[in-house]
Amino acid sequence: MNNYHFEEHHLLLRDQVRRMVEKHVAPIASEIDENDRFPQELVEVFGDMGLLQLWVPQEYGGPGADLTSVCIVKEEIAKVSESAALLAANNSFGLVLPILNFGTDEQKRHYLGLAAKGRTLTAVAITEAGTGSDVSSMKTRAVKDGASWVLNGGKIYITFGPVAHFILVFARTSEGKGANGISAFLVDTRTPGFSYGKLDRKMGIRGVPNAPIFFDNVRVPEENMIGPEGQAFKTCMRILDLNRPTIGAISVGLAQGAIDAAIGFGRERKQFGQPIAEFQGIQFMLADMQMQTEAARCLLYDCTRMADRGEWASFSAKSSMVKCFCSDTAMKVTTDAVQIFGGAGYMRDFPVERFMRDAKINQIFEGTNQIQRLVIARDMLRR
């Protein structure tokens, strides 16, 4: 097996996560999806292993994982459940990465120390009813009032919103051109005036609660602003660059899980007196699926190695390539896996049906793949 230039600690982590997945995640993966149940028990399992708080530096009590480690964890878990994989390093986008990159010393001491305990769940609130890829059209407002900011408005499709302890909320604080004038706030969900609506009914990633959230004169202390006032779009883009490879990792895990399932089924399912895996048509499909997944995996870990070495010059475009290519690959591979299963693949009795439904969201969130292609092309033309 190609170890993608992994160091010894990466390989040890991979083996530990594989054992954990077999014991704690695989037995409940189907049930989580069937009942659309948030697996609260995994919060404790992941937190105790340091998987919930992966990116928290050691100086604040966390594991201090690099991007390669985070992606290894997410890939391994996603082989059996994307919903569980999304829970790993849950607080990275909503708390750890923005505070690490843009927070004050006091914010780092307080919030990173809290996250290091492995029980803190977070969410990110950007999307609104009229604001998806067009962040500059944001309507949620924050108005300064003494030593606080008062938030009013609403967001939709907020992943983990109903179970989050803190939500990183993006709101307009002034009328600037384009995305200028947008600020970021860390909102405690126990704050009066915060509420969330009816849970979204989703095609995939069932068990990951999504819901609209609302702010009715939510008062946020001024020290909860993350980064400079009015410059949060830059904060958002920087964190997205770091987080997009993790979606690539989940996509690679999904694709590999679908391949493994298809191989097992192909060996057992017999037609015309022999296993269907003996037919050249099935073998060609399997070969293409593995080639595409291996290419995605190589691109993924080339990107994570860049980040871990601090090579930022072309990282944004490479991050977009990873997210786009890996998620497109996962969609194709999981669809092919369903085809190999035939009619059985369309039934919920087999995991490939769930893998295919889960794969679709990876082409949409963290920036649609059409947006990723714009980022890549503009970087090419700029150079």
Short mmCIF file of C-alpha atoms in Angstrom, two decimals:
data_model
loop_
_atom_site.label_atom_id
_atom_site.label_comp_id
_atom_site.label_asym_id
_atom_site.label_seq_id
_atom_site.Cartn_x
_atom_site.Cartn_y
_atom_site.Cartn_z
CA MET A 1 0.00 0.00 0.00
CA ASN A 2 1.19 3.50 -0.86
CA ASN A 3 1.63 5.48 2.36
CA TYR A 4 1.72 8.89 0.60
CA HIS A 5 4.85 10.04 2.43
CA PHE A 6 3.06 9.59 5.77
CA GLU A 7 5.26 9.79 8.83
CA GLU A 8 5.22 7.12 11.51
CA HIS A 9 2.77 9.04 13.69
CA HIS A 10 0.38 9.30 10.74
CA LEU A 11 0.43 5.55 10.25
CA LEU A 12 -0.13 4.90 13.95
CA LEU A 13 -3.05 7.33 13.96
CA ARG A 14 -4.57 5.64 10.90
CA ASP A 15 -4.39 2.23 12.57
CA GLN A 16 -5.93 3.53 15.79
CA VAL A 17 -8.79 5.18 13.93
CA ARG A 18 -9.45 2.04 11.88
CA ARG A 19 -9.84 0.01 15.06
CA MET A 20 -12.11 2.64 16.59
CA VAL A 21 -14.26 2.77 13.44
CA GLU A 22 -14.69 -0.99 13.42
CA LYS A 23 -15.73 -1.00 17.08
CA HIS A 24 -17.79 2.18 17.45
CA VAL A 25 -18.87 3.55 14.07
CA ALA A 26 -19.48 0.66 11.67
CA PRO A 27 -22.07 -1.05 13.93
CA ILE A 28 -24.29 2.07 14.05
CA ALA A 29 -23.63 3.65 10.63
CA SER A 30 -26.78 2.30 8.99
CA GLU A 31 -28.96 3.00 12.01
CA ILE A 32 -27.80 6.62 12.20
CA ASP A 33 -28.94 7.11 8.62
CA GLU A 34 -32.18 5.16 8.96
CA ASN A 35 -33.35 7.10 12.03
CA ASP A 36 -31.68 10.43 11.17
CA ARG A 37 -30.22 10.28 14.68
CA PHE A 38 -27.38 12.44 15.91
CA PRO A 39 -24.85 9.95 17.40
CA GLN A 40 -24.26 11.71 20.71
CA GLU A 41 -22.31 8.70 21.98
CA LEU A 42 -19.60 9.37 19.38
CA VAL A 43 -18.92 12.81 20.83
CA GLU A 44 -17.45 11.16 23.91
CA VAL A 45 -15.60 8.50 21.90
CA PHE A 46 -14.10 11.05 19.53
CA GLY A 47 -13.37 13.54 22.29
CA ASP A 48 -11.52 10.99 24.41
CA MET A 49 -9.37 10.02 21.40
CA GLY A 50 -8.63 13.66 20.57
CA LEU A 51 -10.51 13.41 17.27
CA LEU A 52 -13.10 16.09 18.01
CA GLN A 53 -10.43 18.68 18.82
CA LEU A 54 -7.73 17.52 16.40
CA TRP A 55 -6.49 20.96 15.38
CA VAL A 56 -6.12 22.39 18.89
CA PRO A 57 -2.37 23.00 19.49
CA GLN A 58 -0.60 21.11 22.25
CA GLU A 59 0.15 24.34 24.11
CA TYR A 60 -3.59 24.69 24.73
CA GLY A 61 -4.06 21.05 25.69
CA GLY A 62 -5.00 19.60 22.31
CA PRO A 63 -3.42 16.98 20.02
CA GLY A 64 -1.85 19.61 17.76
CA ALA A 65 -2.64 17.61 14.62
CA ASP A 66 -1.54 18.72 11.18
CA LEU A 67 -3.81 18.80 8.12
CA THR A 68 -2.57 15.39 6.97
CA SER A 69 -3.66 13.85 10.28
CA VAL A 70 -7.08 15.50 10.12
CA CYS A 71 -7.63 14.15 6.59
CA ILE A 72 -6.45 10.65 7.52
CA VAL A 73 -9.02 10.57 10.34
CA LYS A 74 -11.85 11.81 8.14
CA GLU A 75 -11.01 9.43 5.29
CA GLU A 76 -10.98 6.40 7.57
CA ILE A 77 -14.28 7.24 9.25
CA ALA A 78 -15.97 8.13 5.95
CA LYS A 79 -15.30 4.63 4.62
CA VAL A 80 -18.29 3.57 6.70
CA SER A 81 -20.12 6.83 7.53
CA GLU A 82 -19.82 10.37 6.20
CA SER A 83 -22.11 11.59 8.98
CA ALA A 84 -19.65 10.35 11.60
CA ALA A 85 -16.68 11.69 9.61
CA LEU A 86 -18.19 15.19 9.64
CA LEU A 87 -18.28 15.02 13.44
CA ALA A 88 -14.51 14.46 13.65
CA ALA A 89 -12.68 17.79 14.03
CA ASN A 90 -16.14 19.36 14.26
CA ASN A 91 -14.88 22.49 15.98
CA SER A 92 -12.16 23.25 13.42
CA PHE A 93 -14.09 25.61 11.11
CA GLY A 94 -16.42 27.05 13.74
CA LEU A 95 -13.88 27.77 16.45
CA VAL A 96 -10.33 26.42 16.32
CA LEU A 97 -9.10 27.57 12.90
CA PRO A 98 -10.57 31.09 13.00
CA ILE A 99 -9.26 31.70 16.50
CA LEU A 100 -5.86 30.20 15.74
CA ASN A 101 -5.47 32.38 12.65
CA PHE A 102 -7.31 35.55 13.67
CA GLY A 103 -8.05 35.41 17.41
CA THR A 104 -6.57 37.42 20.24
CA ASP A 105 -4.34 35.86 22.88
CA GLU A 106 -7.24 35.90 25.35
CA GLN A 107 -9.57 34.21 22.83
CA LYS A 108 -6.96 31.54 22.22
CA ARG A 109 -6.44 30.83 25.91
CA HIS A 110 -10.13 30.62 26.68
CA TYR A 111 -11.72 28.95 23.65
CA LEU A 112 -8.89 26.66 22.58
CA GLY A 113 -8.55 25.46 26.16
CA LEU A 114 -12.28 24.76 26.19
CA ALA A 115 -12.20 22.94 22.86
CA ALA A 116 -9.24 20.84 24.00
CA LYS A 117 -11.51 19.05 26.50
CA GLY A 118 -13.16 17.27 23.58
CA ARG A 119 -16.81 17.99 24.28
CA THR A 120 -17.39 21.32 22.50
CA LEU A 121 -19.47 21.26 19.31
CA THR A 122 -19.57 24.17 16.89
CA ALA A 123 -21.19 25.33 13.67
CA VAL A 124 -20.65 28.01 11.04
CA ALA A 125 -23.42 30.35 9.90
CA ILE A 126 -22.88 31.97 6.51
CA THR A 127 -25.68 30.85 4.17
CA GLU A 128 -28.96 32.78 4.05
CA ALA A 129 -32.12 32.35 1.99
CA GLY A 130 -30.79 34.74 -0.66
CA THR A 131 -27.09 34.28 0.03
CA GLY A 132 -25.26 31.14 -1.00
CA SER A 133 -22.18 31.60 -3.14
CA ASP A 134 -22.89 35.36 -3.19
CA VAL A 135 -21.73 36.15 0.33
CA SER A 136 -21.83 39.91 -0.32
CA SER A 137 -25.66 39.80 -0.38
CA MET A 138 -25.79 38.87 3.30
CA LYS A 139 -28.73 40.45 5.19
CA THR A 140 -28.00 39.48 8.81
CA ARG A 141 -26.94 42.62 10.66
CA ALA A 142 -24.89 43.40 13.76
CA VAL A 143 -25.16 46.85 15.32
CA LYS A 144 -22.79 48.17 17.96
CA ASP A 145 -24.44 49.03 21.28
CA GLY A 146 -22.03 49.98 24.02
CA ALA A 147 -19.71 47.05 24.76
CA SER A 148 -21.82 44.64 22.72
CA TRP A 149 -22.99 43.91 19.21
CA VAL A 150 -26.68 43.18 18.66
CA LEU A 151 -27.43 40.59 15.97
CA ASN A 152 -30.66 40.33 14.00
CA GLY A 153 -31.46 38.09 11.05
CA GLY A 154 -31.36 34.45 10.14
CA LYS A 155 -29.32 31.73 8.44
CA ILE A 156 -30.31 28.48 6.74
CA TYR A 157 -28.90 24.96 6.32
CA ILE A 158 -26.66 25.32 9.36
CA THR A 159 -24.83 22.02 9.82
CA PHE A 160 -24.70 20.95 13.49
CA GLY A 161 -26.54 24.17 14.36
CA PRO A 162 -29.10 22.48 16.67
CA VAL A 163 -26.40 20.76 18.77
CA ALA A 164 -23.66 23.42 18.66
CA HIS A 165 -22.42 25.12 21.80
CA PHE A 166 -20.93 27.96 19.76
CA ILE A 167 -21.64 29.20 16.24
CA LEU A 168 -19.32 31.36 14.15
CA VAL A 169 -21.78 33.87 12.68
CA PHE A 170 -21.03 36.15 9.76
CA ALA A 171 -23.02 39.39 9.76
CA ARG A 172 -22.86 42.77 8.07
CA THR A 173 -21.61 45.51 10.39
CA SER A 174 -21.30 48.28 7.80
CA GLU A 175 -22.24 48.97 4.22
CA GLY A 176 -19.11 48.18 2.28
CA LYS A 177 -18.48 47.34 -1.35
CA GLY A 178 -18.90 43.66 -2.11
CA ALA A 179 -17.90 41.55 0.86
CA ASN A 180 -16.34 44.46 2.75
CA GLY A 181 -18.21 45.35 5.91
CA ILE A 182 -18.88 41.76 7.01
CA SER A 183 -17.68 40.71 10.47
CA ALA A 184 -17.49 37.39 12.31
CA PHE A 185 -18.79 36.70 15.82
CA LEU A 186 -18.54 33.68 18.08
CA VAL A 187 -22.07 33.28 19.46
CA ASP A 188 -22.88 31.18 22.51
CA THR A 189 -26.10 29.36 21.59
CA ARG A 190 -27.41 29.83 25.15
CA THR A 191 -27.64 33.58 24.52
CA PRO A 192 -31.18 35.01 24.81
CA GLY A 193 -32.73 35.67 21.42
CA PHE A 194 -30.97 32.78 19.67
CA SER A 195 -33.17 29.99 18.34
CA TYR A 196 -33.25 27.35 15.65
CA GLY A 197 -36.11 26.16 13.50
CA LYS A 198 -37.42 22.83 12.28
CA LEU A 199 -34.76 20.26 11.41
CA ASP A 200 -34.05 20.03 7.68
CA ARG A 201 -35.05 16.78 5.97
CA LYS A 202 -32.08 15.86 3.83
CA MET A 203 -31.20 13.43 1.05
CA GLY A 204 -27.96 12.41 2.72
CA ILE A 205 -25.72 12.96 5.74
CA ARG A 206 -28.66 11.95 7.87
CA GLY A 207 -27.76 12.02 11.53
CA VAL A 208 -26.03 15.35 11.06
CA PRO A 209 -28.60 17.90 12.29
CA ASN A 210 -29.18 20.87 10.02
CA ALA A 211 -31.65 23.67 10.67
CA PRO A 212 -32.28 27.37 10.10
CA ILE A 213 -31.15 29.60 12.96
CA PHE A 214 -32.49 32.98 14.04
CA PHE A 215 -31.15 36.03 15.87
CA ASP A 216 -33.64 38.28 17.64
CA ASN A 217 -31.64 41.04 19.30
CA VAL A 218 -28.92 38.59 20.26
CA ARG A 219 -26.39 40.53 22.32
CA VAL A 220 -22.80 39.44 21.74
CA PRO A 221 -19.89 40.87 23.78
CA GLU A 222 -17.47 42.91 21.66
CA GLU A 223 -14.63 40.57 22.65
CA ASN A 224 -16.42 37.78 20.73
CA MET A 225 -15.68 39.39 17.40
CA ILE A 226 -13.15 37.24 15.54
CA GLY A 227 -10.63 39.17 13.48
CA PRO A 228 -10.83 42.82 12.38
CA GLU A 229 -14.20 44.48 12.04
CA GLY A 230 -15.53 44.41 8.49
CA GLN A 231 -12.86 42.00 7.22
CA ALA A 232 -14.49 38.65 7.98
CA PHE A 233 -14.77 37.65 4.31
CA LYS A 234 -10.99 37.26 4.28
CA THR A 235 -11.26 35.23 7.48
CA CYS A 236 -13.86 33.02 5.86
CA MET A 237 -11.85 32.43 2.70
CA ARG A 238 -8.71 31.55 4.64
CA ILE A 239 -10.53 29.03 6.81
CA LEU A 240 -12.34 27.54 3.82
CA ASP A 241 -8.98 26.99 2.12
CA LEU A 242 -7.80 25.00 5.13
CA ASN A 243 -11.05 23.10 5.56
CA ARG A 244 -11.81 22.14 1.94
CA PRO A 245 -9.21 19.35 1.83
CA THR A 246 -11.10 17.68 4.68
CA ILE A 247 -14.14 17.43 2.40
CA GLY A 248 -11.81 15.88 -0.15
CA ALA A 249 -10.72 13.36 2.47
CA ILE A 250 -14.31 12.45 3.31
CA SER A 251 -15.00 12.04 -0.40
CA VAL A 252 -12.02 9.73 -0.85
CA GLY A 253 -13.16 7.67 2.12
CA LEU A 254 -16.68 7.39 0.72
CA ALA A 255 -15.35 6.30 -2.66
CA GLN A 256 -13.07 3.68 -1.12
CA GLY A 257 -15.85 2.37 1.06
CA ALA A 258 -18.06 2.00 -2.01
CA ILE A 259 -15.30 0.18 -3.90
CA ASP A 260 -14.70 -2.23 -1.04
CA ALA A 261 -18.41 -2.97 -0.85
CA ALA A 262 -18.61 -3.49 -4.62
CA ILE A 263 -15.69 -5.92 -4.59
CA GLY A 264 -17.27 -7.95 -1.81
CA PHE A 265 -20.61 -8.05 -3.58
CA GLY A 266 -18.98 -8.88 -6.93
CA ARG A 267 -17.28 -11.93 -5.45
CA GLU A 268 -20.50 -13.25 -3.90
CA ARG A 269 -23.15 -12.38 -6.48
CA LYS A 270 -23.38 -15.05 -9.19
CA GLN A 271 -24.91 -14.77 -12.66
CA PHE A 272 -24.61 -17.19 -15.54
CA GLY A 273 -22.83 -19.65 -13.29
CA GLN A 274 -20.01 -17.45 -12.00
CA PRO A 275 -19.36 -14.47 -9.70
CA ILE A 276 -20.09 -11.20 -11.49
CA ALA A 277 -16.57 -10.03 -10.54
CA GLU A 278 -15.29 -12.52 -13.13
CA PHE A 279 -16.96 -10.60 -15.95
CA GLN A 280 -14.71 -8.21 -17.82
CA GLY A 281 -17.33 -5.47 -17.82
CA ILE A 282 -17.43 -5.43 -14.01
CA GLN A 283 -13.64 -5.63 -13.78
CA PHE A 284 -13.27 -2.59 -16.04
CA MET A 285 -15.69 -0.65 -13.82
CA LEU A 286 -13.82 -1.64 -10.67
CA ALA A 287 -10.47 -0.72 -12.22
CA ASP A 288 -11.74 2.72 -13.25
CA MET A 289 -13.23 3.30 -9.81
CA GLN A 290 -9.95 2.49 -8.07
CA MET A 291 -7.84 4.52 -10.49
CA GLN A 292 -10.03 7.56 -10.00
CA THR A 293 -10.01 7.18 -6.23
CA GLU A 294 -6.26 6.69 -6.09
CA ALA A 295 -5.73 9.82 -8.19
CA ALA A 296 -7.99 11.75 -5.82
CA ARG A 297 -6.11 10.42 -2.80
CA CYS A 298 -2.74 11.40 -4.24
CA LEU A 299 -3.98 14.93 -4.99
CA LEU A 300 -5.42 15.17 -1.47
CA TYR A 301 -2.24 14.25 0.38
CA ASP A 302 -0.04 16.31 -1.91
CA CYS A 303 -2.19 19.27 -0.86
CA THR A 304 -2.04 18.46 2.86
CA ARG A 305 1.73 18.11 2.66
CA MET A 306 1.89 21.63 1.17
CA ALA A 307 -0.07 23.01 4.12
CA ASP A 308 1.97 21.13 6.71
CA ARG A 309 5.14 22.55 5.18
CA GLY A 310 3.73 26.08 5.13
CA GLU A 311 3.77 26.32 1.33
CA TRP A 312 0.94 28.83 0.87
CA ALA A 313 1.76 30.44 -2.49
CA SER A 314 -0.62 28.28 -4.53
CA PHE A 315 -2.45 26.55 -1.70
CA SER A 316 -5.85 28.16 -2.29
CA ALA A 317 -6.10 26.84 -5.84
CA LYS A 318 -4.77 23.41 -4.83
CA SER A 319 -7.32 23.27 -2.01
CA SER A 320 -10.10 23.98 -4.51
CA MET A 321 -8.76 21.29 -6.83
CA VAL A 322 -8.84 18.75 -4.02
CA LYS A 323 -12.36 19.58 -2.91
CA CYS A 324 -13.69 19.61 -6.46
CA PHE A 325 -11.90 16.58 -7.89
CA CYS A 326 -12.35 14.35 -4.85
CA SER A 327 -16.05 15.09 -4.47
CA ASP A 328 -16.70 14.62 -8.20
CA THR A 329 -14.83 11.32 -7.95
CA ALA A 330 -16.90 10.22 -4.96
CA MET A 331 -20.12 10.96 -6.81
CA LYS A 332 -19.05 8.93 -9.84
CA VAL A 333 -17.58 6.03 -7.89
CA THR A 334 -20.54 5.64 -5.55
CA THR A 335 -22.92 5.77 -8.53
CA ASP A 336 -20.91 3.05 -10.26
CA ALA A 337 -20.96 0.98 -7.07
CA VAL A 338 -24.75 1.13 -7.03
CA GLN A 339 -24.72 -0.01 -10.67
CA ILE A 340 -22.54 -3.01 -9.83
CA PHE A 341 -24.97 -3.99 -7.09
CA GLY A 342 -27.80 -3.76 -9.60
CA GLY A 343 -31.27 -3.74 -8.10
CA ALA A 344 -29.81 -4.54 -4.68
CA GLY A 345 -27.82 -1.33 -4.81
CA TYR A 346 -31.01 0.68 -4.94
CA MET A 347 -32.17 -0.84 -1.67
CA ARG A 348 -31.35 0.45 1.78
CA ASP A 349 -30.19 -3.01 2.80
CA PHE A 350 -26.77 -2.23 1.31
CA PRO A 351 -24.47 0.70 2.19
CA VAL A 352 -23.76 1.87 -1.37
CA GLU A 353 -27.20 3.47 -1.58
CA ARG A 354 -26.32 5.59 1.46
CA PHE A 355 -22.84 6.34 0.12
CA MET A 356 -24.32 7.65 -3.11
CA ARG A 357 -26.78 9.92 -1.28
CA ASP A 358 -24.07 11.20 1.04
CA ALA A 359 -21.63 11.90 -1.80
CA LYS A 360 -23.84 14.51 -3.42
CA ILE A 361 -23.51 17.11 -0.67
CA ASN A 362 -19.73 17.15 -1.03
CA GLN A 363 -20.12 18.74 -4.46
CA ILE A 364 -22.23 21.50 -2.91
CA PHE A 365 -21.12 22.65 0.52
CA GLU A 366 -17.85 24.40 1.44
CA GLY A 367 -18.31 26.19 -1.89
CA THR A 368 -19.97 24.51 -4.87
CA ASN A 369 -17.73 22.75 -7.37
CA GLN A 370 -18.64 25.40 -9.92
CA ILE A 371 -17.17 28.02 -7.57
CA GLN A 372 -14.08 25.82 -7.10
CA ARG A 373 -13.56 25.77 -10.86
CA LEU A 374 -13.75 29.58 -10.92
CA VAL A 375 -11.09 29.77 -8.18
CA ILE A 376 -8.83 27.37 -10.08
CA ALA A 377 -9.23 29.06 -13.45
CA ARG A 378 -8.68 32.56 -12.07
CA ASP A 379 -5.50 31.38 -10.35
CA MET A 380 -4.31 29.91 -13.65
CA LEU A 381 -5.03 33.10 -15.56
CA ARG A 382 -3.47 35.30 -12.89
CA ARG A 383 -0.24 33.34 -13.17
#
